[in-house]
Coordinates of C-alpha atoms in Angstrom, one line a residue:
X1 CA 107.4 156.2 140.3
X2 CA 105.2 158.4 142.3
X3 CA 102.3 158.7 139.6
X4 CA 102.4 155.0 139.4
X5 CA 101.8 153.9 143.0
X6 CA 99.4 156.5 143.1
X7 CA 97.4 155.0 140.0
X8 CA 97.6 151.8 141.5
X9 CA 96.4 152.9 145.1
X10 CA 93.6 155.1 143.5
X11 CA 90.7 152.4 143.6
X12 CA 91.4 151.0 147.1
X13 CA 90.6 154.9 148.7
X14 CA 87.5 155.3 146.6
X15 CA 86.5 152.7 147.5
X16 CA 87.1 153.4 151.6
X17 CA 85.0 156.7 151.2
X18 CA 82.4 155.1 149.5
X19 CA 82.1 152.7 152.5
X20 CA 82.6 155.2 154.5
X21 CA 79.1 157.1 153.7
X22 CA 80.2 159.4 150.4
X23 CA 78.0 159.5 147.3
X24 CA 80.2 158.0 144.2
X25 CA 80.7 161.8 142.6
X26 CA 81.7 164.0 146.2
X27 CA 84.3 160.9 146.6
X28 CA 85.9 161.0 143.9
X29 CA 86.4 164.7 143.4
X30 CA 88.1 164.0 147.0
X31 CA 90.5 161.4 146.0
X32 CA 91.4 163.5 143.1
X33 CA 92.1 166.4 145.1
X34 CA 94.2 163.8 147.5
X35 CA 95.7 163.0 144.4
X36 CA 97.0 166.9 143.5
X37 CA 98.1 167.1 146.9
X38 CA 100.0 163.9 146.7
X39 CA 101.9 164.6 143.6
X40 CA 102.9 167.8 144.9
X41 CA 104.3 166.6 148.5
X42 CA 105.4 163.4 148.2
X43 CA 108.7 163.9 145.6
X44 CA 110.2 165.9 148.7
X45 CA 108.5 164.2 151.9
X46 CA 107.2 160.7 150.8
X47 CA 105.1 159.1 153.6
X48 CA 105.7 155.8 155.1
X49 CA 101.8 154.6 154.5
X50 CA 101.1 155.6 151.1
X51 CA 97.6 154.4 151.0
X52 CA 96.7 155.4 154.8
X53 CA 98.0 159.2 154.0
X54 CA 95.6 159.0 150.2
X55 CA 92.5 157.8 152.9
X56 CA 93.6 160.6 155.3
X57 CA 94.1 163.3 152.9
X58 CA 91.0 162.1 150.7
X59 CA 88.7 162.3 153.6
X60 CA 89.5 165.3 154.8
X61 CA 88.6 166.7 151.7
X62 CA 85.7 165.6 151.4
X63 CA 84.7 166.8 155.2
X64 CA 86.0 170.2 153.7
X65 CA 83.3 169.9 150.6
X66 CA 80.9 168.7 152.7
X67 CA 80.8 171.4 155.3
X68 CA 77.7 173.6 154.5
X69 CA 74.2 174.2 155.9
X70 CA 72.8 171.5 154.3
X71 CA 75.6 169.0 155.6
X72 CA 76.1 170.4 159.4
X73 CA 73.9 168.1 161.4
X74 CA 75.8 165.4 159.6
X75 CA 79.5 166.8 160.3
X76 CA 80.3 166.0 164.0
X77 CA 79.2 162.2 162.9
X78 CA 81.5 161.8 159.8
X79 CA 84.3 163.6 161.5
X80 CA 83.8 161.1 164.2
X81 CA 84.7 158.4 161.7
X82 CA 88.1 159.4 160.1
X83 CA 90.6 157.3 159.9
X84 CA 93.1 157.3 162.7
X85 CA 96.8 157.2 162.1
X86 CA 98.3 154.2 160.6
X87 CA 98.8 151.9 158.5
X88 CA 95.5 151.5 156.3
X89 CA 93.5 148.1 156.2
X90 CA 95.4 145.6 153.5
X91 CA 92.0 144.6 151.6
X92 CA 91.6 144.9 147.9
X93 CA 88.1 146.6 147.1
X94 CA 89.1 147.6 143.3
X95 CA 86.5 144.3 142.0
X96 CA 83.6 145.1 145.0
X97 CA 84.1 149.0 143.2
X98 CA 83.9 147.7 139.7
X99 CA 80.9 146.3 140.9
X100 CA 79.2 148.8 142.8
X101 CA 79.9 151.9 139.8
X102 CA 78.0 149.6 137.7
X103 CA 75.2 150.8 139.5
X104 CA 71.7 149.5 138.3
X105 CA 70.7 153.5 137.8
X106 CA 73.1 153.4 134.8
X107 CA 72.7 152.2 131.3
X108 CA 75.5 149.4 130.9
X109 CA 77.4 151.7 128.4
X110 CA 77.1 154.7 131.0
X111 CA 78.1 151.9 133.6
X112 CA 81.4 151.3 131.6
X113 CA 82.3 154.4 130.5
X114 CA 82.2 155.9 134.2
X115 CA 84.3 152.8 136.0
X116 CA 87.3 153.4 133.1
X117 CA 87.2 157.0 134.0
X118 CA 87.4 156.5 137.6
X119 CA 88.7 153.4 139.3
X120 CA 90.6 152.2 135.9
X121 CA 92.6 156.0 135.2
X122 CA 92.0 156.0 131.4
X123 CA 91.3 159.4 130.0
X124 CA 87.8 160.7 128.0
X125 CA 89.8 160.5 125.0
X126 CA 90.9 156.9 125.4
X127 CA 87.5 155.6 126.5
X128 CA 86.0 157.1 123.5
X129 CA 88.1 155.4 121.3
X130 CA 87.7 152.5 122.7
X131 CA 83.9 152.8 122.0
X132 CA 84.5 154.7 118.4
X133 CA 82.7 157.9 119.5
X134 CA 84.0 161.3 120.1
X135 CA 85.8 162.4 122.7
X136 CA 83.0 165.0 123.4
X137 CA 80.5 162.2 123.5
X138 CA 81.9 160.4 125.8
X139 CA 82.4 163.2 128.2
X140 CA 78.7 164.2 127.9
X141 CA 77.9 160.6 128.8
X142 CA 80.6 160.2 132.0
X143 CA 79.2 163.7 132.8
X144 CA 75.6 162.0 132.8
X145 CA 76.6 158.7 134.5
X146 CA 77.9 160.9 137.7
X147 CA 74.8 162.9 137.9
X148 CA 73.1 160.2 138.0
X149 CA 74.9 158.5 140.9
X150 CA 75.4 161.7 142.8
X151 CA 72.3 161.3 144.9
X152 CA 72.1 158.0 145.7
X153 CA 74.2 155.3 147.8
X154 CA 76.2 152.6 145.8
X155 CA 74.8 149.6 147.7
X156 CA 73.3 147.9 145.3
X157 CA 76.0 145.9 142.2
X158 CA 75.8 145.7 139.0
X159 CA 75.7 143.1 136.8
X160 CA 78.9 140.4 135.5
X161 CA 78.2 141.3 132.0
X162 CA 79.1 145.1 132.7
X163 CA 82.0 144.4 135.1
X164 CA 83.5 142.0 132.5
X165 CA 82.9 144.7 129.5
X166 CA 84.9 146.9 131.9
X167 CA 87.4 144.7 132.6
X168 CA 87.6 143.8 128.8
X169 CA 88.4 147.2 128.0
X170 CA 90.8 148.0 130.5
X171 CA 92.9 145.0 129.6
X172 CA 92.5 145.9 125.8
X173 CA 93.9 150.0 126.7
X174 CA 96.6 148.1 128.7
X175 CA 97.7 146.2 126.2
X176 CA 97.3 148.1 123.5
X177 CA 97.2 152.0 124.9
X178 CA 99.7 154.1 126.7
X179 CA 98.6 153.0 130.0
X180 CA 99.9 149.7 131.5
X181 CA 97.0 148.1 132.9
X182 CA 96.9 144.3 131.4
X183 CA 98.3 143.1 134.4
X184 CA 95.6 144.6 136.7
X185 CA 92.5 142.9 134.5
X186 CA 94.1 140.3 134.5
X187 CA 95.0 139.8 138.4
X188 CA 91.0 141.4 138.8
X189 CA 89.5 138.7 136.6
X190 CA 91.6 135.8 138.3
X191 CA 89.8 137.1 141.2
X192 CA 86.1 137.4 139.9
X193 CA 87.2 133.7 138.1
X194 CA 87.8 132.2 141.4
X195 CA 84.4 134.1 143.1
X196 CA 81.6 133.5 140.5
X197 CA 81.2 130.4 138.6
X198 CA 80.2 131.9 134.7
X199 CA 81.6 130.6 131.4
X200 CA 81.6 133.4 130.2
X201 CA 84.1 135.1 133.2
X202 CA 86.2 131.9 132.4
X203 CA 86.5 133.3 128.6
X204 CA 88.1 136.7 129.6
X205 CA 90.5 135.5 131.7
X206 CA 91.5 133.0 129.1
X207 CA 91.5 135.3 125.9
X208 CA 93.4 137.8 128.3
X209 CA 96.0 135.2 129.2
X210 CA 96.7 134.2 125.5
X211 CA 96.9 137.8 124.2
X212 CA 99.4 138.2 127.4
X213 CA 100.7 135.6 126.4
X214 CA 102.4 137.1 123.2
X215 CA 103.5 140.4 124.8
X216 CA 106.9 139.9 124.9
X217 CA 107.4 139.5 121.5
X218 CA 104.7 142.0 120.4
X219 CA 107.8 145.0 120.2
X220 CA 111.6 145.3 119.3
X221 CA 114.1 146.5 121.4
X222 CA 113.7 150.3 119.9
X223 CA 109.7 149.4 121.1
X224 CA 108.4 149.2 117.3
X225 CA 105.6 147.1 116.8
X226 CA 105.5 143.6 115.5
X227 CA 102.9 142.3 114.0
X228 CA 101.9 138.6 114.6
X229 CA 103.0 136.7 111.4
X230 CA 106.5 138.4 112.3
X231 CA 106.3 137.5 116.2
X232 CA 109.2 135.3 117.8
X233 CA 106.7 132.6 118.8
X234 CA 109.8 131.4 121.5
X235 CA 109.1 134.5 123.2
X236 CA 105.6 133.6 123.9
X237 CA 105.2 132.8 127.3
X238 CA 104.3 128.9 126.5
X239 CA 102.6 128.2 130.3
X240 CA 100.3 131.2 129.9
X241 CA 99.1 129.7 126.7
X242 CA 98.9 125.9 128.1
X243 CA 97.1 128.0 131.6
X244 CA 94.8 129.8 128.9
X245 CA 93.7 126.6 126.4
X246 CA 92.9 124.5 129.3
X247 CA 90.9 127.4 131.2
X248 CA 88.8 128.0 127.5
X249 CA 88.5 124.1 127.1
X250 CA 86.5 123.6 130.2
X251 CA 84.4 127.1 129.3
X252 CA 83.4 125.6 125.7
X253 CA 82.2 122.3 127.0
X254 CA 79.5 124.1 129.1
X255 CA 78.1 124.8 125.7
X256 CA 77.8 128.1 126.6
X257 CA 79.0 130.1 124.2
X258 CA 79.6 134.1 124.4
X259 CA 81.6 136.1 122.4
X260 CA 84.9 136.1 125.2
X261 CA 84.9 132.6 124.2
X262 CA 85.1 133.0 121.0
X263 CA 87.8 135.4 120.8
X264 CA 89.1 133.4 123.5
X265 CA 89.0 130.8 120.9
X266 CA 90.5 132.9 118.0
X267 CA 93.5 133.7 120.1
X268 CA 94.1 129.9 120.9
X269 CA 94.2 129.0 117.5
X270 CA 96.7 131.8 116.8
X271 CA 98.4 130.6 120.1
X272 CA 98.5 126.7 118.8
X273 CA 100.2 127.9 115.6
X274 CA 104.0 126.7 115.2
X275 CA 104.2 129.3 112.3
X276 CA 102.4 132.1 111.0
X277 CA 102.3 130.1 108.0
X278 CA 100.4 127.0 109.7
X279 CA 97.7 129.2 111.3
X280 CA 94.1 127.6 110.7
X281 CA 92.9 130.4 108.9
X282 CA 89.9 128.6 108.0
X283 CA 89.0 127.7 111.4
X284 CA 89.4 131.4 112.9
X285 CA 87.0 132.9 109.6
X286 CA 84.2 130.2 111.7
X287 CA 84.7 131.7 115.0
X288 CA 85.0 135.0 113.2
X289 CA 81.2 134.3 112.0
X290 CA 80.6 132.9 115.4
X291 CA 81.8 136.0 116.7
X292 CA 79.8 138.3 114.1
X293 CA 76.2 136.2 115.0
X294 CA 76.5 137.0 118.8
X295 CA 77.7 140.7 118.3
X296 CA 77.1 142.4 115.1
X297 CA 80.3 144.8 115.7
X298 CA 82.1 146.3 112.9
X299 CA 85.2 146.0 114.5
X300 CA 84.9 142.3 114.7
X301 CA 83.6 141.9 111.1
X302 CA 86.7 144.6 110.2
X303 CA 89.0 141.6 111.6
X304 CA 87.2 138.8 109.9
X305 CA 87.6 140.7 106.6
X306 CA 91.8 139.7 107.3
X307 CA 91.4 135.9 108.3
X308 CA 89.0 136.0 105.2
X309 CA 91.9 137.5 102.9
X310 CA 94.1 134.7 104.8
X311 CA 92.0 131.8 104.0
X312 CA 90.5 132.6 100.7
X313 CA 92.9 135.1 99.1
X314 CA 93.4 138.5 99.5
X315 CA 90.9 140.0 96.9
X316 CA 88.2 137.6 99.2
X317 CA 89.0 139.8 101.6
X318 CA 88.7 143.2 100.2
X319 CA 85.5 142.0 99.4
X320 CA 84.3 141.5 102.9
X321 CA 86.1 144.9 103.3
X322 CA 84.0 146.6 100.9
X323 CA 81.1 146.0 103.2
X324 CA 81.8 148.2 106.2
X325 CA 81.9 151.9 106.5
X326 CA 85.9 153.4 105.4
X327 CA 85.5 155.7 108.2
X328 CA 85.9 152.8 110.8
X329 CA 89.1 152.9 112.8
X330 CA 92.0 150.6 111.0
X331 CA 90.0 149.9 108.0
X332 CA 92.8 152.0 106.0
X333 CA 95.6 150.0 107.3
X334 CA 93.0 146.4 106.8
X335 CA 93.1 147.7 103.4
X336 CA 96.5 148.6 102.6
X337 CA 97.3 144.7 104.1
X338 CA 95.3 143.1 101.9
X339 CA 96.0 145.7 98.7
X340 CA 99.6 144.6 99.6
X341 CA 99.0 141.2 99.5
X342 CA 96.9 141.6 96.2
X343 CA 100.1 142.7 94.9
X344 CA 98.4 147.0 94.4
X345 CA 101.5 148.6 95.8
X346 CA 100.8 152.3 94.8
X347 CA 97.5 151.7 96.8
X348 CA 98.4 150.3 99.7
X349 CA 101.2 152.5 100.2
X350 CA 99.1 155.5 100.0
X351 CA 96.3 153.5 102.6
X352 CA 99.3 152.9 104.7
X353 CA 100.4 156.4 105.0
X354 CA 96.6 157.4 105.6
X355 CA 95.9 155.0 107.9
X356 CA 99.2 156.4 110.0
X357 CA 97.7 160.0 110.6
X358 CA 94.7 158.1 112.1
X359 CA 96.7 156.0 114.4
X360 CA 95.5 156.7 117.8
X361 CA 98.8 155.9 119.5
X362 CA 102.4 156.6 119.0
X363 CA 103.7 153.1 118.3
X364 CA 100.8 151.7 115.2
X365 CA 101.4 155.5 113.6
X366 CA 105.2 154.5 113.8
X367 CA 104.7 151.3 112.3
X368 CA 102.3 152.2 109.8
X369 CA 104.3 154.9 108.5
X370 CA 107.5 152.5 107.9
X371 CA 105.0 150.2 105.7
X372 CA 104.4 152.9 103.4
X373 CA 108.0 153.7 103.4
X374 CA 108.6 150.1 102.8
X375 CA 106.6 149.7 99.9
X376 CA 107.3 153.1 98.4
X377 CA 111.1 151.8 98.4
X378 CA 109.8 148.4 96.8
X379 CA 108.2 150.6 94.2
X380 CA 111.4 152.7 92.8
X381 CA 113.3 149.5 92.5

């Protein structure tokens, strides 16, 4: 319970030190040594302010890295602005941070990559897959991106596009990953929804709100995955949908498309479905090659080889398979679905069971690994 107030109180501190006069790199090394100090008292001696004692504790810290000959003319001043006892202002400053780390000194992908690591918690390892890079990649480039940043003040934000790529793949670990953080996007984007006036912040908030949508029914009681076609669509939450189609509807008739939109729009389709087996498949390959034309990612045209195998047959869709590189994550369990579906058993069981020891959480390697049980037992019958 501890580690998750903690997490959730983590941005707010940063964010006071960086106010406060602390380059982005010295303040966070702070708050994570704020953080040590607060998982090791607070079990036995939990403090009535949880976010005043972080800002306390955090500052203090950094006064103590601080305190050398370069920094001594500057001491008597900082120390004459630490927080005094009590309770700790109530403001929200996790979106004005998300802003300010995507500092105009960064490359947008450096921009990213360092605002996950440190006002969203996710580890190196999950950021990089969330990019499809190494893990020692992407520590090289959040090393980088804090370099950068250590000399200079965070006064000056970034831009939407970065904060919502952030944002984008918070929501996506959340949902997805071992970290709960949909609900955080989520409540971050309502926020930057209500505060800037873009079509394309409109589309994440409403593709978030119709993947959330699904969540309940998205794992059994045991927490196995289901997959879509095999969803309980009266577990959907139906006024997050209706809140979600409405908030894309007034997005597309901007005629502004972006590529939030259009998954935005994928999603809704899905979402409008009353069974798997009435899903507009033919519809969703269009925004699929919407989708392709305004980002050229693999993963996306990895997904549009599926609705393809949906619409136009499964041996359609090992065709658009066939296209991308077999190293890219979840093409082996694209390719056992559709090898299934083509009615190749001894293949797709032997994709499923490959694509399980590449699963890059608990839950899909689960999963996966019962579908090539499955259709082994299928096979001996």
């Amino acid at each position: 319970m501890h580690e998750a107030l903690i997490r959730s109180l983590t941005p707010g501190v940063l964010a006071v030190l960086v106010r406060r006069g602390a380059h982005f790199a010295a303040a966070e090394d702070a708050v994570q040594d704020a953080l040590v100090e607060a998982v090791r008292v607070w079990p036995a001696d939990p403090p009535r302010d949880a976010k005043g004692w972080l800002v306390t504790v955090a500052w203090r810290k950094f006064l103590d890295a601080t305190r050398s000959d370069a920094a001594r003319r500057r001491r008597e001043d900082l120390v004459g602005e630490e927080p005094a006892p009590g309770p700790a202002p109530a403001a929200d400053d996790t979106l004005q941070l998300y802003f300010l780390c995507a500092h105009p000194s960064l490359t947008p992908s450096s921009a990213v990559a360092l605002t996950l690591r440190a006002v969203g918690g996710l580890t190196t390892r999950q950021i990089a897959q969330a990019y499809l890079v190494p893990e020692a990649t992407m520590a090289q480039r959040i090393s980088r991106a804090k370099r950068t940043v250590s000399d200079v003040r965070l006064d000056q934000p970034g831009d939407v596009a970065t904060v919502l790529r952030v944002l984008y793949l918070v929501f996506n670990e959340g949902y997805s990953g071992d970290v709960d953080l949909a609900a955080e996007a989520i409540r971050l984007t309502r926020q930057l929804a209500t505060a800037i006036d873009h079509p394309e912040v409109a589309g994440l908030l409403a593709l978030m709100l119709l993947h959330h949508a699904r969540r309940a029914a998205r794992t059994a009681p045991d927490g196995s995955l289901v997959p879509l076609a095999e969803q309980d669509r009266g577990r959907w939450d139906t006024k997050l949908i209706a809140e979600g189609v409405g908030i894309l509807q007034t997005a597309l008739a901007r005629d502004r498309l972006g590529e939030f939109q259009a998954q935005a729009a994928i999603a809704a389709l899905h979402a409008d479905a009353p069974t798997a087996d009435e899903t507009d498949w033919v519809q969703i390959v269009e925004w699929y090659d919407e989708l392709t034309r305004l980002t050229d990612s693999p993963v996306v045209r990895l997904n549009r080889a599926v609705a393809v195998g949906e619409a136009d047959g499964p041996r359609a869709g090992l065709a658009a398979l066939a296209a991308l590189d077999a190293s890219l994550p979840r093409h082996a369990a694209v390719a056992a679905y559709l090898h299934e579906r083509d009615g190749d058993l001894a293949t797709a069981a032997r994709l499923y069971a490959e694509a399980a020891q590449k699963a890059p959480n608990l839950a899909e390697r689960d999963h996966l690994t019962r579908q090539a049980a499955r259709i082994n037992a299928r096979g001996c019958r």
